[in-house]
CSV table of C-alpha atoms in Angstrom, one decimal:
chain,number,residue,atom,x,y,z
A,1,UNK,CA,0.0,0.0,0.0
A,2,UNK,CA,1.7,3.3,-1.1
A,3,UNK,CA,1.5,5.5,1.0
A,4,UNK,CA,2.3,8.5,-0.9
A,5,UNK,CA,4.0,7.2,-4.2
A,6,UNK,CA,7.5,6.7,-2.6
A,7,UNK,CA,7.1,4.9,0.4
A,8,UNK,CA,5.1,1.9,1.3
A,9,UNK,CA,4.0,0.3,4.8
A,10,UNK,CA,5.5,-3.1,6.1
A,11,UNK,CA,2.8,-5.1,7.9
A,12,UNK,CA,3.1,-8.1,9.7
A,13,UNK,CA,4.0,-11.4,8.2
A,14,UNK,CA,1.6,-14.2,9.7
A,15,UNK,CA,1.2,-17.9,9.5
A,16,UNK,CA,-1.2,-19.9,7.7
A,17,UNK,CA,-2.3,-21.9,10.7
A,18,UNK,CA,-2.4,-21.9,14.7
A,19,UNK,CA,-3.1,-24.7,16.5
A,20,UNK,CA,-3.0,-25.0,20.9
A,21,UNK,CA,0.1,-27.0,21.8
A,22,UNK,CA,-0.4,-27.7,25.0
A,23,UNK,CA,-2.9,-27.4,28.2
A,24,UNK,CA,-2.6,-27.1,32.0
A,25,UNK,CA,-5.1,-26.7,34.8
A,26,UNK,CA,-4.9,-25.2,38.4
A,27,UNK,CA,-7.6,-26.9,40.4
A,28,UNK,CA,-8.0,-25.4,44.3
A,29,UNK,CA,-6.6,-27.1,47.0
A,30,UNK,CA,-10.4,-27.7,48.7
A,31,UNK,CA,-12.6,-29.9,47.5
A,32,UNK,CA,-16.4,-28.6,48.9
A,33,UNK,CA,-18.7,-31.9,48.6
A,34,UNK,CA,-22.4,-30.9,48.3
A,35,UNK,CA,-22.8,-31.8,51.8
A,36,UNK,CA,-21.4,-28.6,53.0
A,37,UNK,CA,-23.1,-26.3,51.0
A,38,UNK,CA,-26.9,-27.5,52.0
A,39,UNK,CA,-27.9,-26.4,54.9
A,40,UNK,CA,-27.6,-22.5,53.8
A,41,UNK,CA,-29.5,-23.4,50.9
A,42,UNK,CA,-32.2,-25.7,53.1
A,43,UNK,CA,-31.4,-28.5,50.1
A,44,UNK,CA,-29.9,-32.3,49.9
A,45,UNK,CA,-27.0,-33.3,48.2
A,46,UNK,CA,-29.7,-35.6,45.9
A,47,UNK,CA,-31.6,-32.6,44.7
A,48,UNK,CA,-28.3,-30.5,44.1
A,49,UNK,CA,-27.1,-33.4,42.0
A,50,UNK,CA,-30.3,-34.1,40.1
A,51,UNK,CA,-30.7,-30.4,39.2
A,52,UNK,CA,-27.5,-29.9,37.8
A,53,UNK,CA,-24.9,-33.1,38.3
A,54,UNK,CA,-22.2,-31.6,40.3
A,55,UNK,CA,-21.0,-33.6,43.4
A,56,UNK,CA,-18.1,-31.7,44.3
A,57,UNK,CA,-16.9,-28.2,43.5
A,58,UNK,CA,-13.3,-26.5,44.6
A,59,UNK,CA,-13.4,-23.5,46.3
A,60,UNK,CA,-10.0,-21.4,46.6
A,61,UNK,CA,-7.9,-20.1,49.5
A,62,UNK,CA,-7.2,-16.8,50.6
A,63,UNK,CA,-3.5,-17.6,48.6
A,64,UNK,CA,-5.3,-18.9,45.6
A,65,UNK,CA,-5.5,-16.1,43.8
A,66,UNK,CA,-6.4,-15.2,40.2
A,67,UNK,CA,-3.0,-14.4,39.6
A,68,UNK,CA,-2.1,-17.6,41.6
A,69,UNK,CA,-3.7,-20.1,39.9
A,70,UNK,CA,-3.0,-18.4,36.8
A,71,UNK,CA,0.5,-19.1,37.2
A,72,UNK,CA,-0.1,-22.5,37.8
A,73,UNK,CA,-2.1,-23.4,35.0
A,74,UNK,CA,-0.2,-21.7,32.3
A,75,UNK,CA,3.2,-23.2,33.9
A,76,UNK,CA,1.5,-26.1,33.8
A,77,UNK,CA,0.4,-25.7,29.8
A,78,UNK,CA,3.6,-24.3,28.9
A,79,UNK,CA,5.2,-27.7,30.5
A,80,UNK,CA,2.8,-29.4,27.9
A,81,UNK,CA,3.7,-27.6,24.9
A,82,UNK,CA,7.0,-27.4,25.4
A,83,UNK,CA,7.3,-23.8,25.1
A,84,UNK,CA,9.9,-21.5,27.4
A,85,UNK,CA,7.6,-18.3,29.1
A,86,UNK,CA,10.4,-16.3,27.1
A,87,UNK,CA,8.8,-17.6,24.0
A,88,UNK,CA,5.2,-16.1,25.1
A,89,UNK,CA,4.4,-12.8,22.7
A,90,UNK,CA,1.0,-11.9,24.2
A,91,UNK,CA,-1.0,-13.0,27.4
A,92,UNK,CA,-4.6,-13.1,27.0
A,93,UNK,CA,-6.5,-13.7,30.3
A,94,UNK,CA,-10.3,-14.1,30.5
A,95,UNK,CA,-12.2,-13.4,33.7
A,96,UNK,CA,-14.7,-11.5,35.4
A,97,UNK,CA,-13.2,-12.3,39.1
A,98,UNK,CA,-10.0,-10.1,39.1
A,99,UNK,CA,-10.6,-7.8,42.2
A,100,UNK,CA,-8.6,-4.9,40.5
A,101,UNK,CA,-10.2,-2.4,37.9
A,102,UNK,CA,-6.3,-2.3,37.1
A,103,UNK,CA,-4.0,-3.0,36.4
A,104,UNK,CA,-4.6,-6.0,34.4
A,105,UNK,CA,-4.4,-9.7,35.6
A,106,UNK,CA,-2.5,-10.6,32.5
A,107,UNK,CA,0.5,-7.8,33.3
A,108,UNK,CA,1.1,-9.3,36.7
A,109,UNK,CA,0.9,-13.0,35.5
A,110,UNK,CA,3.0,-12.4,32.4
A,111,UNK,CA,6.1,-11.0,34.4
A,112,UNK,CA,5.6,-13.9,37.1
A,113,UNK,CA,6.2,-16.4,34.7
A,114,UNK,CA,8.7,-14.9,32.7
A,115,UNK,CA,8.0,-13.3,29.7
A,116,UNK,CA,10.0,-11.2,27.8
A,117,UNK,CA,7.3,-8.4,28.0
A,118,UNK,CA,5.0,-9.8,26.4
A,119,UNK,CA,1.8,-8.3,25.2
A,120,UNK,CA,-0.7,-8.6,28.6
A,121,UNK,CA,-4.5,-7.9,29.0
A,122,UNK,CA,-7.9,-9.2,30.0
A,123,UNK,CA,-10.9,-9.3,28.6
A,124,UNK,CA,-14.4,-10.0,30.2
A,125,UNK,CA,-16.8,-12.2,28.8
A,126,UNK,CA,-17.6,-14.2,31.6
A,127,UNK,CA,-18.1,-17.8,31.3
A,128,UNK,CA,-17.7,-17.6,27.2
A,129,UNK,CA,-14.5,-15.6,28.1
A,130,UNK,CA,-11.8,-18.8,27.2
A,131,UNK,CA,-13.3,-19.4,24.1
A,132,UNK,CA,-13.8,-15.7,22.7
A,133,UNK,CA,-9.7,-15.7,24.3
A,134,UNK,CA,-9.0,-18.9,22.2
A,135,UNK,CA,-10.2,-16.9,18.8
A,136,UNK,CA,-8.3,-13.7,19.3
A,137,UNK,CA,-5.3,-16.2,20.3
A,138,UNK,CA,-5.7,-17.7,17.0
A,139,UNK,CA,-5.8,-15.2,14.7
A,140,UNK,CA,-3.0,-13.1,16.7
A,141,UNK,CA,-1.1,-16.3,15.4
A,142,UNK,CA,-2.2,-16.4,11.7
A,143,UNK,CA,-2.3,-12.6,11.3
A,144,UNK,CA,1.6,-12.3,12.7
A,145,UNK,CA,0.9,-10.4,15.6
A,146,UNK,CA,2.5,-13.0,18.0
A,147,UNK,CA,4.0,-16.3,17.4
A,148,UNK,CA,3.0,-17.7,20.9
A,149,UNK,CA,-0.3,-16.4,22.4
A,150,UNK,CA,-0.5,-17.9,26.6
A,151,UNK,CA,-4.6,-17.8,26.8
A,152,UNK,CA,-5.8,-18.5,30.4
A,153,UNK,CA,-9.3,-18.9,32.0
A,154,UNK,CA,-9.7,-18.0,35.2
A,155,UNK,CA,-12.3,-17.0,37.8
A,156,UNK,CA,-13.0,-17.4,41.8
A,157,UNK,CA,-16.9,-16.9,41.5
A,158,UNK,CA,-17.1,-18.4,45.2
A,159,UNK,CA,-16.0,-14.5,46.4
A,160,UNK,CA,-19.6,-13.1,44.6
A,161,UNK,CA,-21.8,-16.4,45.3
A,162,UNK,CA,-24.5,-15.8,47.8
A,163,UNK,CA,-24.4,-18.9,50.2
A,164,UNK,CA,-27.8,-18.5,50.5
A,165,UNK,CA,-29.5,-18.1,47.0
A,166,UNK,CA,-30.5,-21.6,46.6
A,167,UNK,CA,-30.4,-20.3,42.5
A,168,UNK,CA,-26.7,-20.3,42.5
A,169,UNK,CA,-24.5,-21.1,45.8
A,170,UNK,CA,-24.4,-24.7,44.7
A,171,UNK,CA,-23.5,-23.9,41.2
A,172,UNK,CA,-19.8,-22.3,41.0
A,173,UNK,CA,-16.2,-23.5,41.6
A,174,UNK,CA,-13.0,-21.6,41.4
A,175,UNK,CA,-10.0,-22.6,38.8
A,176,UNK,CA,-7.9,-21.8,36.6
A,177,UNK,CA,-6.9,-23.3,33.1
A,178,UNK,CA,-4.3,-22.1,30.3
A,179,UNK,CA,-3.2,-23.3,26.8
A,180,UNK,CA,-0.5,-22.0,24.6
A,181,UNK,CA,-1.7,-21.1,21.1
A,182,UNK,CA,1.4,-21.4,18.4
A,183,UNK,CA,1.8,-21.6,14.9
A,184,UNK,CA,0.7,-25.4,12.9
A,185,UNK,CA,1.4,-26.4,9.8
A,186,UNK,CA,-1.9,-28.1,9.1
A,187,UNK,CA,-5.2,-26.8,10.6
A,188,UNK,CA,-6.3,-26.7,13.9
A,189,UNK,CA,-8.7,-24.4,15.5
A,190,UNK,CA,-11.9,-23.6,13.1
A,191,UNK,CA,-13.6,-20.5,12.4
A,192,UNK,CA,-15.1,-19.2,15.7
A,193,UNK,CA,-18.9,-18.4,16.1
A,194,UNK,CA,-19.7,-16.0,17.9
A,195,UNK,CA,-21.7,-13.3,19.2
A,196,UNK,CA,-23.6,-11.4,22.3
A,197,UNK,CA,-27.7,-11.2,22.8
A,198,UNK,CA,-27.8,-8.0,25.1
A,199,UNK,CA,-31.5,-8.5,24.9
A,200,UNK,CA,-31.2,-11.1,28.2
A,201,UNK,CA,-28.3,-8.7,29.5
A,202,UNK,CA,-30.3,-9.4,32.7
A,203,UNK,CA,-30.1,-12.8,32.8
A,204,UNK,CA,-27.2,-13.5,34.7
A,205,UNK,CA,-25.3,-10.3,36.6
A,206,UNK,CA,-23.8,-8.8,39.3
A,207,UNK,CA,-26.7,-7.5,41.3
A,208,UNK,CA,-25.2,-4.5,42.4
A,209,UNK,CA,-22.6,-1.7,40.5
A,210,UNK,CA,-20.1,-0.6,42.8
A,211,UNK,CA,-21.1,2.7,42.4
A,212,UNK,CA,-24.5,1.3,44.0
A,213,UNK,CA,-21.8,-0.6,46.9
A,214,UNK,CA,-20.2,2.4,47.7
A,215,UNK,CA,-23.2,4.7,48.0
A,216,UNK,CA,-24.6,2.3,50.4
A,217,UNK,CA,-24.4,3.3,54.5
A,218,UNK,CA,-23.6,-0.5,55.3
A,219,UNK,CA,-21.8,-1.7,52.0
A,220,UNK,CA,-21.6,-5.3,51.4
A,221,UNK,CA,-20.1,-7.1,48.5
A,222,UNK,CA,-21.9,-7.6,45.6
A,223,UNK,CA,-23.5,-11.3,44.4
A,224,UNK,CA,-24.0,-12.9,40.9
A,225,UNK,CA,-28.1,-13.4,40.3
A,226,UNK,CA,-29.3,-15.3,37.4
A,227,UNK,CA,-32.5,-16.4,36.3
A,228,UNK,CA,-31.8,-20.0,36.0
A,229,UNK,CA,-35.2,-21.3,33.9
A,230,UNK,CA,-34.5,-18.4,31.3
A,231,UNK,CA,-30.6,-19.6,30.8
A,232,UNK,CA,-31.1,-23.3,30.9
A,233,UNK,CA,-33.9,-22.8,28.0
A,234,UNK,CA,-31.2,-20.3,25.9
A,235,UNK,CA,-28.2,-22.5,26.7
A,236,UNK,CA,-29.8,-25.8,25.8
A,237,UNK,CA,-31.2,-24.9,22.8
A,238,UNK,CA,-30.1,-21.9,21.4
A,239,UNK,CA,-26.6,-22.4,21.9
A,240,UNK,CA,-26.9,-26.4,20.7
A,241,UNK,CA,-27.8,-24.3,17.0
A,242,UNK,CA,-24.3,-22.1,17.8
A,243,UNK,CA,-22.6,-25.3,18.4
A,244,UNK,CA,-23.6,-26.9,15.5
A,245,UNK,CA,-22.9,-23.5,13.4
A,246,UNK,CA,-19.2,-23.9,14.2
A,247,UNK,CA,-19.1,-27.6,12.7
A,248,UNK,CA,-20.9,-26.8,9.8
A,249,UNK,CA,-18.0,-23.5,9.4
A,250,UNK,CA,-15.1,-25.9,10.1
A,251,UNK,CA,-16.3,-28.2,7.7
A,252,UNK,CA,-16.8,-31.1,10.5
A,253,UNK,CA,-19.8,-33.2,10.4
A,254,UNK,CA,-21.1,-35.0,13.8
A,255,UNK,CA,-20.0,-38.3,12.7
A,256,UNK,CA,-16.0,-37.0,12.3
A,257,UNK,CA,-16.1,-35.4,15.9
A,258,UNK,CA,-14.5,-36.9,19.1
A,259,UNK,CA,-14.6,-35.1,21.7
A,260,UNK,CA,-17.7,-32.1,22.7
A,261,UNK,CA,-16.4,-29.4,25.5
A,262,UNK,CA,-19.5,-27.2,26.0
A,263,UNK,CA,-19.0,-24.7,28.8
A,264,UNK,CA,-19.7,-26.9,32.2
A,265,UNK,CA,-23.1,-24.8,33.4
A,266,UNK,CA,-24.9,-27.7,34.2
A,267,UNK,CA,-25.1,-31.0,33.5
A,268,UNK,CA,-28.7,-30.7,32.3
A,269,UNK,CA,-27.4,-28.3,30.5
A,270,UNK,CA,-24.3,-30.1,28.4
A,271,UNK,CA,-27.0,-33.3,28.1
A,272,UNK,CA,-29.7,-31.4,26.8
A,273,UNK,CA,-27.4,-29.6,24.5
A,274,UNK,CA,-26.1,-33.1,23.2
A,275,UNK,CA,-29.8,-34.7,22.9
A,276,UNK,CA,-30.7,-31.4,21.4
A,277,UNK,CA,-27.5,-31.4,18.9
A,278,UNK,CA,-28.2,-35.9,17.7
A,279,UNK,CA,-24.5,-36.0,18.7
A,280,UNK,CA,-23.7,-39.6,17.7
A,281,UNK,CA,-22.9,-42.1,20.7
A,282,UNK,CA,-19.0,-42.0,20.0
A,283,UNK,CA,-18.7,-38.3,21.0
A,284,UNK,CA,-17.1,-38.3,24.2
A,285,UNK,CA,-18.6,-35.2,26.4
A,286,UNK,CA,-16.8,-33.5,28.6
A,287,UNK,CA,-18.5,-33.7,32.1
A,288,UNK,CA,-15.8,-32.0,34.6
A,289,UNK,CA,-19.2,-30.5,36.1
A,290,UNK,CA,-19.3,-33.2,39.0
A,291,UNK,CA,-16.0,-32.8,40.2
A,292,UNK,CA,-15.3,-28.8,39.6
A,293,UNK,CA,-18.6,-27.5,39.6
A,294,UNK,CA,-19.3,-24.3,36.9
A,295,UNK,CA,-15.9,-22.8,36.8
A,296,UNK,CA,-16.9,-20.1,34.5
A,297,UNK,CA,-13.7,-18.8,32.2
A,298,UNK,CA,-12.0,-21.7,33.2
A,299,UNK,CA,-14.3,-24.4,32.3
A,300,UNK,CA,-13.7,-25.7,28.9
A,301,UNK,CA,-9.6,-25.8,29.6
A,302,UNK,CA,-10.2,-27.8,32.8
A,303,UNK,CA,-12.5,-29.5,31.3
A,304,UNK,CA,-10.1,-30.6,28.4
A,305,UNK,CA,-7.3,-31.0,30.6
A,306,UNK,CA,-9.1,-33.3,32.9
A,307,UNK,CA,-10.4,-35.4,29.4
A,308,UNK,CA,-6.6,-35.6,28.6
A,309,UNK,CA,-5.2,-36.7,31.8
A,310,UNK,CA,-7.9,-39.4,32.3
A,311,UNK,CA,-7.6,-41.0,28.5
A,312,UNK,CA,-10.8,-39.7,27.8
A,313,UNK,CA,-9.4,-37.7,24.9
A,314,UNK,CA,-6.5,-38.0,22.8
A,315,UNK,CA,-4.0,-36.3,20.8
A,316,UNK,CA,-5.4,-35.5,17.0
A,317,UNK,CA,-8.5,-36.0,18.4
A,318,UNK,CA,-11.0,-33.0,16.8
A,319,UNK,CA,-13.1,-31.3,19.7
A,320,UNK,CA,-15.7,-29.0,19.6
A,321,UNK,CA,-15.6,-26.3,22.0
A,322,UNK,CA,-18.7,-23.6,23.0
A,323,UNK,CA,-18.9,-21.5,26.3
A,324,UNK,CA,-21.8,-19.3,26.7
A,325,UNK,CA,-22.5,-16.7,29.9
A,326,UNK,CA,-23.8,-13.7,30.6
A,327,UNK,CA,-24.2,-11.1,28.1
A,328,UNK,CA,-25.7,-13.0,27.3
A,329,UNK,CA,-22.3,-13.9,25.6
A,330,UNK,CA,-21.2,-16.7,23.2
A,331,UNK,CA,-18.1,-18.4,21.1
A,332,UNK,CA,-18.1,-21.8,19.6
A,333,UNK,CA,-14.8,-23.6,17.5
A,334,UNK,CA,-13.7,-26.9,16.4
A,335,UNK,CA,-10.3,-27.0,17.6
A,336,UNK,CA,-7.3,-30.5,17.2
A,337,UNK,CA,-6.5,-31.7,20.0
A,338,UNK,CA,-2.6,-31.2,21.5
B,1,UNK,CA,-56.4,-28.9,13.4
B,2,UNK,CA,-55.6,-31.9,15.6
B,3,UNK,CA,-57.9,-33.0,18.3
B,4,UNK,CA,-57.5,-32.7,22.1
B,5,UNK,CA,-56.3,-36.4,22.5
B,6,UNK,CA,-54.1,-36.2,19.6
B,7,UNK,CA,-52.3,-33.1,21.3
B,8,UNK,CA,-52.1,-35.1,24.1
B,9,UNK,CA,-50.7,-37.9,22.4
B,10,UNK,CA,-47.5,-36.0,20.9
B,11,UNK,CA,-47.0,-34.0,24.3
B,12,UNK,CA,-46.8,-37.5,25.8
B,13,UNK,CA,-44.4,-38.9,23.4
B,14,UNK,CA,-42.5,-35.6,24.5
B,15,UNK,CA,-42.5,-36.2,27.9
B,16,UNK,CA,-41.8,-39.7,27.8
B,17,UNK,CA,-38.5,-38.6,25.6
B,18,UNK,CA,-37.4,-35.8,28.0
B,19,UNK,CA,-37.6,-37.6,31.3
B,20,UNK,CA,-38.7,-41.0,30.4
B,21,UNK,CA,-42.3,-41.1,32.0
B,22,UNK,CA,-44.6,-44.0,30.6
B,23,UNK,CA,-46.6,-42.3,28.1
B,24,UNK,CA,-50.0,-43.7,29.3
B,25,UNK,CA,-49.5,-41.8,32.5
B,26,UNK,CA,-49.2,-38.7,30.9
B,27,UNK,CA,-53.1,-37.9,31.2
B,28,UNK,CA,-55.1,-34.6,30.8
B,29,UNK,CA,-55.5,-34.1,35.0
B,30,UNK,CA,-52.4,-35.0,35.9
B,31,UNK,CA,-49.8,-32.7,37.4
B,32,UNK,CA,-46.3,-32.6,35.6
B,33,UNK,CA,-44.3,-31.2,39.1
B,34,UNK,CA,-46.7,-33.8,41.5
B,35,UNK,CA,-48.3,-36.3,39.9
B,36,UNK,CA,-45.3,-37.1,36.9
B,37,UNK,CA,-42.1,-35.8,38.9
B,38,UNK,CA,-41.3,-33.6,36.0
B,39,UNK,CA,-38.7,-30.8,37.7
B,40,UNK,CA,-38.2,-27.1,36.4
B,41,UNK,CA,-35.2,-28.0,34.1
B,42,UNK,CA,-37.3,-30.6,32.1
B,43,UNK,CA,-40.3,-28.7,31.6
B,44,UNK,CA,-38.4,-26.1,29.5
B,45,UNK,CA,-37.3,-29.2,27.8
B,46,UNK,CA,-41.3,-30.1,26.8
B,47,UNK,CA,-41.8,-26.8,26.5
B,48,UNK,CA,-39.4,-26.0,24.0
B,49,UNK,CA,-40.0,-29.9,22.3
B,50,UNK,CA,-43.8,-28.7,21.9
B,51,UNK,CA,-42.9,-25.1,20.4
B,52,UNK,CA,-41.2,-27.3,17.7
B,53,UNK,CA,-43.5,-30.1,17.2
B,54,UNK,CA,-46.6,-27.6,17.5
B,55,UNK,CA,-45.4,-24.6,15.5
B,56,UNK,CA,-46.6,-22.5,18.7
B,57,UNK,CA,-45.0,-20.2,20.9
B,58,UNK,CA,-45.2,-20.6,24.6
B,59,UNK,CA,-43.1,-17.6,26.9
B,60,UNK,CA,-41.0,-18.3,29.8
B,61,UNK,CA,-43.7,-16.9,31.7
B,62,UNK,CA,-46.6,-19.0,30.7
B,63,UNK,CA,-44.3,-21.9,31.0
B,64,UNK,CA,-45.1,-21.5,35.5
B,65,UNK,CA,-48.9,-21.6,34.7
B,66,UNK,CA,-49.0,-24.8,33.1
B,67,UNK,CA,-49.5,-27.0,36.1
B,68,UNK,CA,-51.4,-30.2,34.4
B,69,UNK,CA,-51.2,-31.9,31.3
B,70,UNK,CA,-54.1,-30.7,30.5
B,71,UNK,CA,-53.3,-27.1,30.7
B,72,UNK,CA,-50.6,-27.4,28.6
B,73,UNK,CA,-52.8,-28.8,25.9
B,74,UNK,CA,-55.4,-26.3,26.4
B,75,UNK,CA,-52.7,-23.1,25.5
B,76,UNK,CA,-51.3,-25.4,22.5
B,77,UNK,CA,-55.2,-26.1,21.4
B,78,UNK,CA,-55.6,-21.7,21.7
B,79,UNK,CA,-52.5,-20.8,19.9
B,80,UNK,CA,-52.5,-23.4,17.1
């Protein structure tokens, strides 16, 4: 492009494909069986686990920060990819559970681990926020804008769950998971669907701004609400037509998929989404629900990690990933598995 | 325009597939929450099941007052 008949403008050279080389997962040190979480809510550990599958949830520490488990995770993924932090152009973290306006998470978990500087910030789409991550990642990659892209899901929903909303305290986990995004010779991660319904902004949110917190004579922190019937019927449905949208754009039909990694909401959710989708029987689902609980950003990486680890999922093997939140906020892509 | 019984019918076949209640119990005076154990979660499954196999559009807010069977084929029946 000339840019006035004598010079021209150098842009970036990028690759033709990205692909993520490798995973890693920081699950809390506590395990919080539905036992414990019952009384507040006047409920049994059968009715927690018909209504939504989850047995056991993590909650994290005072220590187990964002940042923290961050670390973890990503040291964790870079381990798996066999990447050195120095090799790390950009950090992209998704969460909504950072307790600083700034700076960002990303900054302070890119110089812990190592990086030569690399490019750090977060972005907030709740729980779609790893997938929506993944896609930037991807075409940061292929457009030449970094060669190694650290993407990390993270959140600690259990400091804005009200112990006593029988709605939601059963419902979210803490955790963190990462993967490294890196140039491939063949590809790898599939055009990303995507998109945000701010017609159900309502649907699931934080119930008071902090504005609203700090004008208040006895402030108290504020609590996630969501109206659970509303989401179920938009995440089960609507978002098993996203889903399918991003096989149809990669090219991948039902019967040539292994592995489905929806966002772990609920496991009503992810089975109704399935039932909803005619996946065939081979399609191994991801079901880290029962063990993690909803982990928001950092579902669909701890999800895949836990898949991988376990021999659930294998190398090669071609996954399709959606994670849908508030927003209401969604991203679906077929991605190869490291 | 299909009959009361053939309404019920389908919307039996779609509760049976959503959370595998015998069909014949699925009977105009019976309750879905007391009578067939059919929670929250799986009545926006019917719900949604019926939109599609009805052509008919039934809000998240109706969805609380259809108690029995039978008023869930009475709001298909008026919105067909």
């Amino acid at each position: 492009m000339p840019l006035d008949g004598s010079r021209t403008l150098q842009v970036a050279e990028g690759t033709s494909y990205a692909r993520i080389l490798g995973v890693g997962a920081y699950r809390p040190r506590r395990i919080v069986p539905n036992s414990e979480v019952v009384d507040a809510i006047d409920s049994s550990d059968e009715w927690i686990q018909q209504r939504s599958g989850i047995r056991n949830r993590r909650w994290a520490a005072d220590d187990e920060t964002v940042e923290m488990m961050s670390v973890e995770a990503s040291r964790a993924a870079l381990a798996h990819a066999g990447i050195d932090a120095r090799q790390v152009d950009c950090v992209v973290v998704a969460t909504v559970s950072h307790m600083l306006n700034l700076p960002s998470a990303a900054s302070a978990i890119a110089h812990e681990l190592g990086t030569e500087q690399a490019a750090a910030f977060d972005i907030a789409a709740a729980c779609a926020g790893f997938c929506h991550a993944l896609a930037l990642a991807n075409d940061m990659v292929r457009a030449g804008s970094a060669r190694h892209v650290l993407v990390v899901g993270v959140d600690k929903l259990s400091t804005m769950t009200d112990r006593t909303d029988r709605g939601t305290a059963f419902i979210f986990g803490d955790g963190a998971g990462a993967v490294v995004v890196g140039p491939s010779e063949t590809p790898a991660i599939g055009p990303v669907v995507w998109g945000s319904d701010g017609e159900q902004y309502d649907l699931i949110r934080q119930d008071k701004s902090w504005t609203d917190v700090l004008a208040d004579d006895d402030p108290t922190y504020p609590f996630m609400t969501m109206q659970g019937s509303a989401v179920f019927r938009w995440a089960s449905f609507t978002m098993a037509k996203t889903a399918q949208q991003a096989l149809d754009r990669a090219g991948v039909k039902a019967d040539e998929l292994d592995v489905f990694i929806p966002h772990q909401a609920n496991m009503r959710i992810t089975n109704a989404m399935a039932r909803s989708m005619k996946l065939p029987e081979h399609v191994r689902i991801a079901r880290d629900i029962a063990e993690q609980g909803n982990t928001s950003a950092a579902s669909v990486p701890l999800a895949l990690e836990r898949m991988l680890a376990e021999g659930e999922a294998a190398s090669g093997d071609v996954a399709l990933m959606i994670a849908f939140g508030a927003g209401l906020a969604y991203a679906a892509q077929v991605v190869v598995l490291p | 325009m299909p009959s009361t019984e053939e309404i019920r019918t389908d919307l039996a076949a779609i509760v049976n597939e959503v959370a595998g209640i015998p069909e014949a119990d699925v009977q105009l005076d019976k309750s879905f929450v007391d009578d067939l154990d059919v929670d929250s979660l799986s009545m926006v499954e019917v719900v949604v099941a019926a939109e599609e196999k009805f052509g008919v559009t039934i809000p998240d807010d109706e969805v609380k007052n259809l108690k029995t069977v039978g008023d869930a084929v009475s709001f298909i029946e008026k919105a067909l």
